[in-house]
Structures are given as C-alpha cells and as structure tokens.
Short mmCIF file of C-alpha atoms in Angstrom, two decimals:
data_model
loop_
_atom_site.label_atom_id
_atom_site.label_comp_id
_atom_site.label_asym_id
_atom_site.label_seq_id
_atom_site.Cartn_x
_atom_site.Cartn_y
_atom_site.Cartn_z
CA UNK A 1054 7.63 9.49 50.62
CA UNK A 1055 7.22 8.17 47.23
CA UNK A 1056 5.06 10.98 44.46
CA UNK A 1057 1.53 9.78 42.78
CA UNK A 1058 2.57 7.87 39.96
CA UNK A 1059 1.29 9.49 36.43
CA UNK A 1060 -1.17 8.13 33.58
CA UNK A 1061 0.52 8.78 30.50
CA UNK A 1062 -2.80 9.48 28.82
CA UNK A 1063 -4.51 11.88 30.45
CA UNK A 1064 -1.11 13.93 32.06
CA UNK A 1065 -2.24 13.60 36.50
CA UNK A 1066 -1.78 11.52 38.17
CA UNK A 1067 -3.85 8.96 39.97
CA UNK A 1068 -3.88 8.23 43.89
CA UNK A 1069 -4.76 4.83 43.78
CA UNK A 1070 -2.57 3.35 41.23
CA UNK A 1071 0.67 2.51 43.12
CA UNK A 1072 2.77 2.16 40.10
CA UNK A 1073 5.77 3.05 40.58
CA UNK A 1074 7.62 6.13 38.61
CA UNK A 1075 10.55 4.35 37.36
CA UNK A 1076 7.70 1.65 36.17
CA UNK A 1077 5.92 4.85 34.32
CA UNK A 1078 9.25 5.21 32.50
CA UNK A 1079 10.02 1.35 31.89
CA UNK A 1080 6.66 1.34 29.77
CA UNK A 1081 7.50 4.66 27.90
CA UNK A 1082 11.08 3.21 26.95
CA UNK A 1083 9.16 0.18 24.64
CA UNK A 1084 7.64 3.68 23.26
CA UNK A 1085 10.20 6.35 22.94
CA UNK A 1086 13.91 7.47 21.44
CA UNK A 1087 16.89 6.16 23.79
CA UNK A 1088 18.10 9.12 24.02
CA UNK A 1089 14.99 11.41 25.97
CA UNK A 1090 13.92 8.54 27.78
CA UNK A 1091 17.41 8.48 29.20
CA UNK A 1092 16.52 12.09 30.38
CA UNK A 1093 13.30 11.02 31.91
CA UNK A 1094 14.94 8.00 33.37
CA UNK A 1095 17.32 10.64 35.44
CA UNK A 1096 14.58 13.08 36.49
CA UNK A 1097 12.52 10.03 37.48
CA UNK A 1098 15.68 8.67 39.89
CA UNK A 1099 15.64 12.66 41.62
CA UNK A 1100 11.84 12.33 42.06
CA UNK A 1101 11.17 14.94 39.01
CA UNK A 1102 8.31 13.09 37.97
CA UNK A 1103 6.63 16.39 36.11
CA UNK A 1104 9.68 17.05 33.49
CA UNK A 1105 10.14 12.66 33.22
CA UNK A 1106 6.31 12.73 32.01
CA UNK A 1107 7.54 16.13 29.67
CA UNK A 1108 10.24 14.37 28.46
CA UNK A 1109 8.04 11.38 27.56
CA UNK A 1110 5.44 12.61 26.09
CA UNK A 1111 7.67 14.67 23.84
CA UNK A 1112 9.44 11.39 22.74
CA UNK A 1113 6.44 9.59 21.99
CA UNK A 1114 4.55 12.31 19.99
CA UNK A 1115 5.28 11.81 16.54
CA UNK A 1116 7.49 15.22 15.21
CA UNK A 1117 5.17 15.67 12.51
CA UNK A 1118 7.19 17.42 10.12
CA UNK A 1119 10.87 18.25 9.74
CA UNK A 1120 14.06 17.25 6.89
CA UNK A 1121 14.39 13.84 8.73
CA UNK A 1122 10.25 13.28 8.65
CA UNK A 1123 9.58 14.06 5.35
CA UNK A 1124 12.76 12.29 4.17
CA UNK A 1125 11.34 9.08 5.17
CA UNK A 1126 7.94 9.75 3.04
CA UNK A 1127 11.05 10.39 0.06
CA UNK A 1128 12.07 7.07 1.23
CA UNK A 1129 8.22 5.32 1.32
CA UNK A 1130 8.07 6.48 -1.76
CA UNK A 1131 10.44 5.51 -3.97
CA UNK A 1132 9.95 2.39 -2.13
CA UNK A 1133 6.44 2.37 -3.30
CA UNK A 1134 7.51 3.43 -6.76
CA UNK A 1135 8.96 -0.19 -6.99
CA UNK A 1136 6.46 -1.86 -5.47
CA UNK A 1137 3.43 -1.29 -6.64
CA UNK A 1138 4.58 0.65 -10.09
CA UNK A 1139 5.96 -3.03 -10.85
CA UNK A 1140 2.73 -4.56 -10.58
CA UNK A 1141 1.26 -1.48 -12.81
CA UNK A 1142 3.56 -2.75 -15.45
CA UNK A 1143 2.18 -6.04 -15.99
CA UNK A 1144 -0.63 -4.65 -18.09
CA UNK A 1145 2.18 -4.36 -20.93
CA UNK A 1146 3.45 -7.95 -20.36
CA UNK A 1147 0.64 -9.53 -20.87
CA UNK A 1148 0.30 -7.63 -24.09
CA UNK A 1149 3.59 -9.11 -24.82
CA UNK A 1150 2.91 -12.50 -24.08
CA UNK A 1151 -0.63 -13.71 -25.62
CA UNK A 1152 1.73 -12.55 -28.81
CA UNK A 1153 4.79 -14.00 -26.99
CA UNK A 1154 3.43 -17.72 -25.77
CA UNK A 1155 -0.08 -17.52 -27.50
CA UNK A 1156 -1.58 -18.43 -24.12
CA UNK A 1157 -5.80 -17.15 -23.00
CA UNK A 1158 -5.48 -14.34 -21.52
CA UNK A 1159 -6.96 -15.90 -17.73
CA UNK A 1160 -3.67 -17.66 -18.45
CA UNK A 1161 -1.20 -15.18 -18.05
CA UNK A 1162 -3.00 -13.01 -15.47
CA UNK A 1163 -2.68 -15.74 -13.50
CA UNK A 1164 1.12 -14.25 -13.39
CA UNK A 1165 0.45 -11.20 -12.68
CA UNK A 1166 -2.32 -12.25 -9.92
CA UNK A 1167 0.31 -14.67 -8.10
CA UNK A 1168 2.60 -11.65 -7.69
CA UNK A 1169 0.10 -9.51 -6.18
CA UNK A 1170 -1.37 -12.72 -3.89
CA UNK A 1171 2.80 -12.78 -3.17
CA UNK A 1172 2.94 -9.15 -2.87
CA UNK A 1173 0.28 -9.20 0.22
CA UNK A 1174 0.81 -12.05 1.39
CA UNK A 1175 4.82 -11.46 2.48
CA UNK A 1176 3.62 -7.88 4.04
CA UNK A 1177 2.19 -10.21 7.21
CA UNK A 1178 5.76 -11.07 7.95
CA UNK A 1179 7.91 -7.81 6.19
CA UNK A 1180 5.51 -5.79 8.62
CA UNK A 1181 6.45 -7.47 11.60
CA UNK A 1182 10.51 -7.85 10.81
CA UNK A 1183 10.00 -4.13 10.94
CA UNK A 1184 7.59 -3.62 13.99
CA UNK A 1185 10.64 -5.12 15.42
CA UNK A 1186 13.24 -3.17 14.40
CA UNK A 1187 14.94 -5.45 11.40
CA UNK A 1188 13.90 -1.30 9.27
CA UNK A 1189 16.99 -1.94 6.78
CA UNK A 1190 17.74 -5.73 6.68
CA UNK A 1191 14.02 -6.30 5.90
CA UNK A 1192 14.01 -4.13 2.74
CA UNK A 1193 17.54 -5.14 1.87
CA UNK A 1194 16.12 -8.08 1.54
CA UNK A 1195 13.40 -7.40 -0.27
CA UNK A 1196 14.93 -5.57 -3.25
CA UNK A 1197 17.48 -9.06 -3.58
CA UNK A 1198 14.63 -10.68 -4.68
CA UNK A 1199 13.21 -8.35 -6.88
CA UNK A 1200 15.56 -7.40 -9.17
CA UNK A 1201 17.27 -10.88 -9.19
CA UNK A 1202 13.82 -11.95 -10.08
CA UNK A 1203 13.25 -9.35 -13.09
CA UNK A 1204 16.68 -10.74 -13.85
CA UNK A 1205 15.70 -13.99 -14.56
CA UNK A 1206 12.11 -13.10 -16.07
CA UNK A 1207 14.68 -11.69 -19.11
CA UNK A 1208 16.24 -15.01 -20.10
CA UNK A 1209 13.11 -16.69 -19.41
CA UNK A 1210 11.43 -18.72 -21.94
CA UNK A 1211 8.92 -20.50 -21.45
CA UNK A 1212 5.25 -20.20 -19.47
CA UNK A 1213 6.61 -21.83 -16.10
CA UNK A 1214 10.07 -19.74 -16.22
CA UNK A 1215 8.40 -16.44 -16.12
CA UNK A 1216 5.77 -17.73 -13.15
CA UNK A 1217 8.77 -18.48 -10.54
CA UNK A 1218 10.57 -15.46 -11.67
CA UNK A 1219 7.31 -12.33 -11.88
CA UNK A 1220 4.98 -13.90 -9.87
CA UNK A 1221 6.57 -15.70 -7.55
CA UNK A 1222 10.13 -14.06 -6.70
CA UNK A 1223 9.47 -10.41 -7.86
CA UNK A 1224 6.05 -11.13 -5.55
CA UNK A 1225 7.44 -11.92 -2.52
CA UNK A 1226 9.98 -9.22 -2.89
CA UNK A 1227 7.96 -6.96 -3.27
CA UNK A 1228 6.11 -6.99 -0.89
CA UNK A 1229 9.04 -7.70 1.44
CA UNK A 1230 10.57 -4.27 0.59
CA UNK A 1231 6.86 -2.52 1.15
CA UNK A 1232 6.45 -2.46 4.53
CA UNK A 1233 9.44 -0.63 6.56
CA UNK A 1234 9.07 2.95 4.77
CA UNK A 1235 5.27 2.24 5.87
CA UNK A 1236 5.76 1.28 9.67
CA UNK A 1237 9.04 4.29 10.04
CA UNK A 1238 6.50 7.21 8.43
CA UNK A 1239 3.71 6.05 10.45
CA UNK A 1240 6.03 5.93 13.35
CA UNK A 1241 7.06 9.98 12.68
CA UNK A 1242 3.70 12.12 12.13
CA UNK A 1243 0.20 12.15 13.89
CA UNK A 1244 -1.52 14.75 12.26
CA UNK A 1245 -0.45 15.32 8.98
CA UNK A 1246 -0.17 11.33 8.35
CA UNK A 1247 -2.88 9.86 6.32
CA UNK A 1248 -0.96 12.87 3.48
CA UNK A 1249 2.50 11.97 4.53
CA UNK A 1250 1.15 8.46 3.45
CA UNK A 1251 -0.26 9.57 0.45
CA UNK A 1252 2.41 11.05 -0.68
CA UNK A 1253 5.20 8.85 -0.19
CA UNK A 1254 2.10 6.98 -2.16
CA UNK A 1255 2.32 9.23 -5.02
CA UNK A 1256 4.69 6.75 -5.71
CA UNK A 1257 2.97 4.21 -6.90
CA UNK A 1258 2.19 6.18 -9.97
CA UNK A 1259 5.67 7.54 -11.14
CA UNK A 1260 6.85 3.47 -10.71
CA UNK A 1261 3.57 2.61 -12.61
CA UNK A 1262 4.43 5.11 -15.76
CA UNK A 1263 8.12 4.71 -15.32
CA UNK A 1264 8.39 0.82 -15.88
CA UNK A 1265 6.02 0.79 -18.11
CA UNK A 1266 7.30 3.12 -20.57
CA UNK A 1267 10.71 1.88 -19.97
CA UNK A 1268 9.86 -2.56 -21.66
CA UNK A 1269 7.15 -0.38 -24.83
CA UNK A 1270 9.86 1.89 -25.57
CA UNK A 1271 12.93 -0.60 -25.96
CA UNK A 1272 11.19 -3.61 -26.45
CA UNK A 1273 11.24 -3.12 -30.22
CA UNK A 1274 14.87 -1.67 -29.87
CA UNK A 1275 16.91 -3.75 -27.40
CA UNK A 1276 14.41 -6.93 -27.31
CA UNK A 1277 12.09 -8.08 -24.53
CA UNK A 1278 15.23 -9.31 -22.72
CA UNK A 1279 17.39 -5.64 -22.37
CA UNK A 1280 14.20 -4.15 -22.11
CA UNK A 1281 13.34 -6.14 -18.82
CA UNK A 1282 16.88 -5.74 -17.77
CA UNK A 1283 17.54 -2.20 -17.66
CA UNK A 1284 13.83 -1.99 -15.87
CA UNK A 1285 16.00 -4.26 -12.94
CA UNK A 1286 19.37 -1.95 -13.49
CA UNK A 1287 16.61 1.61 -12.30
CA UNK A 1288 14.94 -1.13 -9.56
CA UNK A 1289 18.23 -1.90 -8.11
CA UNK A 1290 19.41 2.41 -7.94
CA UNK A 1291 16.09 2.84 -6.14
CA UNK A 1292 16.43 0.30 -3.93
CA UNK A 1293 19.81 1.31 -2.43
CA UNK A 1294 18.90 4.52 -2.18
CA UNK A 1295 15.62 4.30 -0.16
CA UNK A 1296 17.27 1.61 1.84
CA UNK A 1297 20.34 4.21 2.91
CA UNK A 1298 17.90 7.36 3.33
CA UNK A 1299 15.25 5.52 6.19
CA UNK A 1300 15.86 5.87 9.24
CA UNK A 1301 14.33 4.25 12.51
CA UNK A 1302 11.94 6.40 15.16
CA UNK A 1303 10.70 4.12 17.60
CA UNK A 1304 12.16 1.89 19.57
CA UNK A 1305 11.58 -2.00 18.28
CA UNK A 1306 8.81 -3.57 19.80
CA UNK A 1307 11.12 -7.12 19.61
CA UNK A 1308 8.60 -9.08 21.61
CA UNK A 1309 4.46 -10.38 20.34
CA UNK A 1310 3.06 -12.63 18.26
CA UNK A 1311 3.41 -12.56 14.62
CA UNK A 1312 -0.56 -11.70 14.68
CA UNK A 1313 -1.90 -10.30 16.17
CA UNK A 1314 -5.54 -12.36 16.18
CA UNK A 1315 -6.99 -10.20 18.89
CA UNK A 1316 -7.49 -7.56 16.48
CA UNK A 1317 -10.28 -10.05 14.89
CA UNK A 1318 -12.47 -9.54 18.01
CA UNK A 1319 -12.78 -5.45 16.50
CA UNK A 1320 -16.03 -5.10 14.32
CA UNK A 1321 -14.02 -2.24 13.23
CA UNK A 1322 -11.04 -3.76 12.00
CA UNK A 1323 -13.12 -7.03 10.71
CA UNK A 1324 -15.58 -5.39 9.35
CA UNK A 1325 -12.89 -2.68 7.52
CA UNK A 1326 -10.21 -5.63 6.03
CA UNK A 1327 -13.80 -7.37 4.67
CA UNK A 1328 -13.94 -3.46 2.76
CA UNK A 1329 -10.67 -4.02 1.52
CA UNK A 1330 -10.49 -7.78 0.45
CA UNK A 1331 -14.05 -6.83 -2.02
CA UNK A 1332 -12.25 -3.18 -2.91
CA UNK A 1333 -9.04 -5.05 -4.30
CA UNK A 1334 -11.61 -8.23 -5.88
CA UNK A 1335 -11.67 -5.80 -8.28
CA UNK A 1336 -9.70 -3.55 -8.17
CA UNK A 1337 -6.83 -4.04 -10.37
CA UNK A 1338 -9.03 -4.84 -13.21
CA UNK A 1339 -8.43 -2.51 -15.08
CA UNK A 1340 -4.83 -2.44 -14.48
CA UNK A 1341 -4.98 -5.19 -16.48
CA UNK A 1342 -7.21 -4.56 -19.31
CA UNK A 1343 -7.58 -2.04 -20.14
CA UNK A 1344 -5.22 -1.39 -22.31
CA UNK A 1345 -6.26 -5.18 -23.90
CA UNK A 1346 -9.63 -3.64 -24.34
CA UNK A 1347 -8.62 -0.95 -26.19
CA UNK A 1348 -7.04 -3.18 -28.94
CA UNK A 1349 -9.67 -5.73 -29.17
CA UNK A 1350 -12.90 -3.70 -27.73
CA UNK A 1351 -12.42 0.32 -29.40
CA UNK A 1352 -9.46 -0.88 -32.10
CA UNK A 1353 -6.24 0.77 -30.89
CA UNK A 1354 -2.84 -0.65 -31.76
CA UNK A 1355 -0.49 -1.79 -29.05
CA UNK A 1356 1.71 1.74 -28.92
CA UNK A 1357 -1.61 3.63 -28.40
CA UNK A 1358 -2.81 0.88 -26.09
CA UNK A 1359 -0.59 1.13 -23.86
CA UNK A 1360 -0.06 4.24 -23.94
CA UNK A 1361 -3.82 4.63 -22.42
CA UNK A 1362 -2.51 2.71 -18.94
CA UNK A 1363 0.99 5.31 -18.85
CA UNK A 1364 -1.78 7.56 -19.43
CA UNK A 1365 -4.39 6.51 -16.32
CA UNK A 1366 -1.69 5.69 -14.34
CA UNK A 1367 0.32 8.68 -14.84
CA UNK A 1368 -3.40 10.38 -13.50
CA UNK A 1369 -2.55 8.71 -9.83
CA UNK A 1370 -0.59 10.38 -9.40
CA UNK A 1371 -1.59 13.70 -8.86
CA UNK A 1372 -5.64 12.44 -7.39
CA UNK A 1373 -2.78 11.14 -3.76
CA UNK A 1374 -2.20 13.59 -1.49
CA UNK A 1375 -5.30 15.78 -2.49
CA UNK A 1376 -7.54 12.48 -0.76
CA UNK A 1377 -4.59 13.12 2.31
CA UNK A 1378 -4.83 16.34 2.33
CA UNK A 1379 -8.62 16.12 2.89
CA UNK A 1380 -7.87 12.81 4.79
CA UNK A 1381 -6.12 14.61 7.48
CA UNK A 1382 -7.46 18.40 7.64
CA UNK A 1383 -11.02 18.08 6.27
CA UNK A 1384 -12.74 14.79 6.35
CA UNK A 1385 -10.96 11.86 7.65
CA UNK A 1386 -8.80 9.10 6.76
CA UNK A 1387 -11.91 6.59 6.71
CA UNK A 1388 -14.11 8.66 5.31
CA UNK A 1389 -12.26 9.85 2.22
CA UNK A 1390 -11.35 6.29 2.02
CA UNK A 1391 -15.54 5.71 1.72
CA UNK A 1392 -16.12 8.43 -1.17
CA UNK A 1393 -13.25 7.83 -3.27
CA UNK A 1394 -14.42 3.61 -3.61
CA UNK A 1395 -17.55 4.50 -4.20
CA UNK A 1396 -16.34 7.24 -6.97
CA UNK A 1397 -14.41 4.16 -8.26
CA UNK A 1398 -17.57 1.56 -8.24
CA UNK A 1399 -19.37 4.53 -10.32
CA UNK A 1400 -16.04 4.84 -12.92
CA UNK A 1401 -16.28 1.05 -13.23
CA UNK A 1402 -19.42 1.73 -14.40
CA UNK A 1403 -18.81 4.49 -16.96
CA UNK A 1404 -16.68 1.88 -18.63
CA UNK A 1405 -19.42 0.35 -20.25
CA UNK A 1406 -20.22 2.98 -21.97
CA UNK A 1407 -16.23 3.46 -23.39
CA UNK A 1408 -16.36 2.62 -26.77
CA UNK A 1409 -14.75 5.21 -29.38
CA UNK A 1410 -11.34 6.13 -29.13
CA UNK A 1411 -11.54 9.74 -27.48
CA UNK A 1412 -14.16 7.89 -25.05
CA UNK A 1413 -10.90 5.91 -23.85
CA UNK A 1414 -8.55 8.55 -23.56
CA UNK A 1415 -10.80 10.11 -20.95
CA UNK A 1416 -12.02 7.04 -19.53
CA UNK A 1417 -8.68 6.57 -18.64
CA UNK A 1418 -8.14 10.10 -16.86
CA UNK A 1419 -10.21 9.73 -15.06
CA UNK A 1420 -10.00 6.53 -13.31
CA UNK A 1421 -7.06 7.09 -12.81
CA UNK A 1422 -7.49 10.04 -10.87
CA UNK A 1423 -10.62 7.46 -8.76
CA UNK A 1424 -8.02 4.96 -8.96
CA UNK A 1425 -5.35 6.60 -7.56
CA UNK A 1426 -7.85 8.56 -4.69
CA UNK A 1427 -8.43 5.23 -2.99
CA UNK A 1428 -5.71 3.84 -2.83
CA UNK A 1429 -3.67 7.11 -1.57
CA UNK A 1430 -6.03 6.79 1.61
CA UNK A 1431 -5.93 3.57 2.25
CA UNK A 1432 -2.95 2.66 4.14
CA UNK A 1433 -4.67 5.76 5.92
CA UNK A 1434 -7.52 5.10 6.45
CA UNK A 1435 -6.17 1.47 9.01
CA UNK A 1436 -3.64 4.00 10.52
CA UNK A 1437 -6.66 5.97 12.15
CA UNK A 1438 -7.48 2.24 13.34
CA UNK A 1439 -5.13 1.44 14.82
CA UNK A 1440 -3.95 3.02 18.17
CA UNK A 1441 -0.87 1.86 18.84
CA UNK A 1442 2.07 2.52 16.31
CA UNK A 1443 3.93 -0.12 17.51
CA UNK A 1444 2.26 -2.48 15.90
CA UNK A 1445 0.69 -0.63 12.60
CA UNK A 1446 3.26 -3.15 10.55
CA UNK A 1447 1.38 -6.52 12.16
CA UNK A 1448 -2.38 -5.07 11.91
CA UNK A 1449 -1.77 -4.04 8.28
CA UNK A 1450 0.51 -6.91 6.64
CA UNK A 1451 -2.85 -8.47 8.56
CA UNK A 1452 -5.01 -6.65 6.22
CA UNK A 1453 -2.51 -7.85 3.22
CA UNK A 1454 -2.90 -10.93 3.75
CA UNK A 1455 -6.52 -11.02 3.49
CA UNK A 1456 -5.93 -8.84 0.36
CA UNK A 1457 -3.85 -11.44 -1.44
CA UNK A 1458 -6.95 -13.63 -1.76
CA UNK A 1459 -8.56 -10.74 -3.85
CA UNK A 1460 -5.62 -9.47 -5.74
CA UNK A 1461 -4.93 -13.99 -6.81
CA UNK A 1462 -8.57 -14.34 -7.82
CA UNK A 1463 -9.69 -11.16 -9.08
CA UNK A 1464 -7.22 -10.95 -12.64
CA UNK A 1465 -8.12 -14.16 -13.20
CA UNK A 1466 -11.87 -13.98 -12.41
CA UNK A 1467 -12.41 -11.00 -15.41
CA UNK A 1468 -10.60 -13.25 -17.74
CA UNK A 1469 -12.94 -16.51 -17.27
CA UNK A 1470 -15.77 -14.28 -17.69
CA UNK A 1471 -15.32 -12.22 -20.28
CA UNK A 1472 -13.22 -15.63 -21.60
CA UNK A 1473 -16.99 -17.02 -21.14
CA UNK A 1474 -18.81 -14.30 -22.71
CA UNK A 1475 -17.48 -14.88 -26.18
CA UNK A 1476 -14.64 -12.10 -25.40
CA UNK A 1477 -17.37 -9.22 -24.27
CA UNK A 1478 -16.79 -7.55 -20.65
CA UNK A 1479 -19.74 -6.77 -20.37
CA UNK A 1480 -20.68 -9.13 -17.45
CA UNK A 1481 -16.61 -8.48 -16.33
CA UNK A 1482 -17.60 -4.87 -16.17
CA UNK A 1483 -20.67 -5.14 -13.96
CA UNK A 1484 -19.05 -7.16 -11.85
CA UNK A 1485 -16.15 -4.96 -11.12
CA UNK A 1486 -18.49 -2.08 -10.11
CA UNK A 1487 -20.55 -4.02 -7.50
CA UNK A 1488 -17.64 -6.00 -6.27
CA UNK A 1489 -15.98 -1.72 -5.48
CA UNK A 1490 -20.11 -1.15 -4.47
CA UNK A 1491 -20.30 -3.39 -1.87
CA UNK A 1492 -16.49 -2.61 -0.23
CA UNK A 1493 -17.30 0.96 -0.20
CA UNK A 1494 -20.64 -0.15 1.75
CA UNK A 1495 -18.33 -1.88 4.17
CA UNK A 1496 -15.85 0.22 5.20
CA UNK A 1497 -18.89 2.74 6.13
CA UNK A 1498 -20.00 -0.23 8.33
CA UNK A 1499 -16.70 -0.07 9.84
CA UNK A 1500 -16.93 3.79 10.01
CA UNK A 1501 -20.71 3.06 11.96
CA UNK A 1502 -19.24 0.99 13.78
CA UNK A 1503 -16.47 2.81 15.65
CA UNK A 1504 -18.04 5.76 15.39
CA UNK A 1505 -21.06 5.76 15.32
CA UNK A 1506 -24.27 7.13 13.22
CA UNK A 1507 -22.65 10.61 13.67
CA UNK A 1508 -22.21 12.30 10.20
CA UNK A 1509 -19.58 15.11 11.54
CA UNK A 1510 -17.47 12.28 12.56
CA UNK A 1511 -14.15 13.01 11.24
CA UNK A 1512 -12.35 9.39 11.09
#
C-alpha cells in the first residue's frame, strides 16, 4: 500500500493528496542540489519517505553561511565593483568631456545615462540566463564587453565614438555581468540574505573610489587614453577572479518565459517597481553633478571637486553592511529600504543649503552614507517579496528594465532644469528630493499591500 504523500512546505502527510513520493522527489529536484536529490531518490524508492523528505529539505534550505557561501559574496563584491563602480565614475568623465568637447552638460550626460539605461535593461536577459544555469558564460560575456568598450573609449576622439563605446558597449556589458552573482548569492542565503547582498554591494563603493581616483590621478601624468586603458586592465583582473570564484548552487530553471508577466498582477511587486522607478529617476543626480556644482557654484578647482565625488562614493561603503544587518535582524528589508530612501530624499533637500567648502565636504559625507544605505538594501527588499529563489534573476531583471527608463531620463532631466534656470541648481534639487520622497512613499505602500497596516511586521 502506498504511503501518504508529503507536503514539502509543512512536512506533513495528506490523505487526500494522491501525489506519489517519486513525484514529490521530481518536484524537489528542480530546486535542489543533484547529489542530495539522488540520495532522496534512493530513500523514496526504498519506501522511506520521511528520510527522503529530510534530504529534500536539506538540499532546498540555503546553507546561510560557510566558506563557499561567503566566497560567492566575494565574487558579488568584485562584480559590483565593476557593474556599479563604473557608472559612479562618470562624474569625472563629465568634467573632462565638458572641457574637451565643449558641449552642453545635458548632452554629455546622455553618455552616462545611456550607459545606466542599458545596464539596467540588460539585467532582464542576463537574469533569465543566470536562472537557466548560464552563470559563468554570462558573466564572461559581460566582462568582455566592459573591457573591450573601455579600451575603445581610450582611443575615441569624437562624441559619437564615446557614446557607442562608453555608453552602449560598456553599458550592455555591465548589465550582463551583474545578474549572475546576484542570483547565486540569493540561493546561498535566507536568514542572512539582506546582509550578504549588502556586503556584496559594498563593492559598488569600492569601485566608485578606485576607478575615479585612477582616472583623476593618471590623466595629468599619462594622458586620457592610457588612464582609461589602465582602468580597463584593472577591470579585466577583477572580472577573471570573479568568474573563477562563482559557483552556482541550485539546479537551473531551464524552462520558463524570459519575462514573468504574472508578477505584474501582484500588488506589492507592482508598487515596489514603481517606487524603485521614482527613486532611481533622481538617485544619480548627485553622482553626476556634485563635482560640477562644487566647481561652478562653490568655487572648487577640478582636483578638489573630484575629491568630493571620491568621498561621497567611499562613504557609501560602511553604510551598506549596516543597513543589511538592520534589514535581516531588526526592521526587515522592505521597511529598511523605505526608511533609507526617505532619509536620502532629506539629504537632497539639505543640498539646497550648501554654499561653502566646509558644507560641501560635510554634505558629501552624509549624502554618501544615505545613498549607500538606500542602495545597499534595494536588492534584499525585492528578494523578500520573491518567494521562489529560482525566479529572483528574472523578477529582479524585470524591475531593472523598468528602472532603466528612469536612469536614462534622470541626469538629462536634471541637466535640462539647470540649463533652463541659467545654471542654478535650486529647482533641480527640489525636483530630485520630491521624486525620491515619492519613491519612498510608494515602497511603503508596497509594504502595506503585502502585510497590511501592522507596524511591527518585519518584512
């Protein structure tokens, strides 16, 4: 007589369910490691469903730590160093291009905006490829495009060449290489997931210091071309190490659509996506314009204005793991993301009152902390709304595609407001602060839609 089937979620048997044990094993096979499932197959064949269930649970449950798991965080840290450290460098390029090409700021901003846009758009496709098991090959392909595009940037002499090399080629490569480590890290952690993702995200701040500092230091000494080529060689080394270290854990989800349209029927997911769109619409305003503001409004020289960008980027490093800890152990990822984006909006409004050198340095410190805190828990917040870890790459990639249009329009919008107002920054700062505050409010609505109005729920 066949044994009662097992409910994998509850660990109980159900007399009304007619699923056979071997079918339960087949279902679990798609989400678990092959070795443990092979052992579970043997136990189920021998009639011991309880042992089979225990083996399935151990395979599905993330290890939540250990050398291999934290090594994946290291790989993610290295990839973030490139994927988001590169875009944060554009403030340095913007200064150089402004003097070299003698073009309006809004037009120059399109290079960085298109780079960001394509980075986010590519995440949809690279996320699905990572879910399907093409982790290392996807990372390698993106790495090649980033390094190749950077070398092409180093020999460009005209605006359209810079646009294609730095905006298009590098932008696509950054997005393609970003998703594989994110999906892998997500599969290794559960209780510590937000912390692990936040620690990996500290690579963003590290890269955002290394690459601008490299460019700023080398341009006066070896020229623009070799300064950019050196950064390409650094990126190549980082990408090779990350590709070697990355180790997928879950059995790939080979079948399934590129876009999970059903996610857009989930209220919390839709509201979170809208909130992310609003937040990222204005988020890169500070990265693109803080050094230009310091030079044109406060009176900084070029070197000192770039130092402000480095300070802001560097201060985003310590705040990311702190918010990851708060998200996992105190508030929950979505709650933390909501609070941090509201703080970031407040910092943008505070920028309006900054007019002296001392105030600029203080602002750079606190804006960097707030920006890093918000971005550090962004991925973890979405992960907390994603029940199936095998779909994390696809669902996050979909959010990134929507956010891509925000990053495409954001910096040029700010530049157009500044140019329209005769070079003054007031209304651009007001616009950015209001938009980020609206994003925070919308993310809070996603939280309410998911849990109700209960304040003490950690999500």
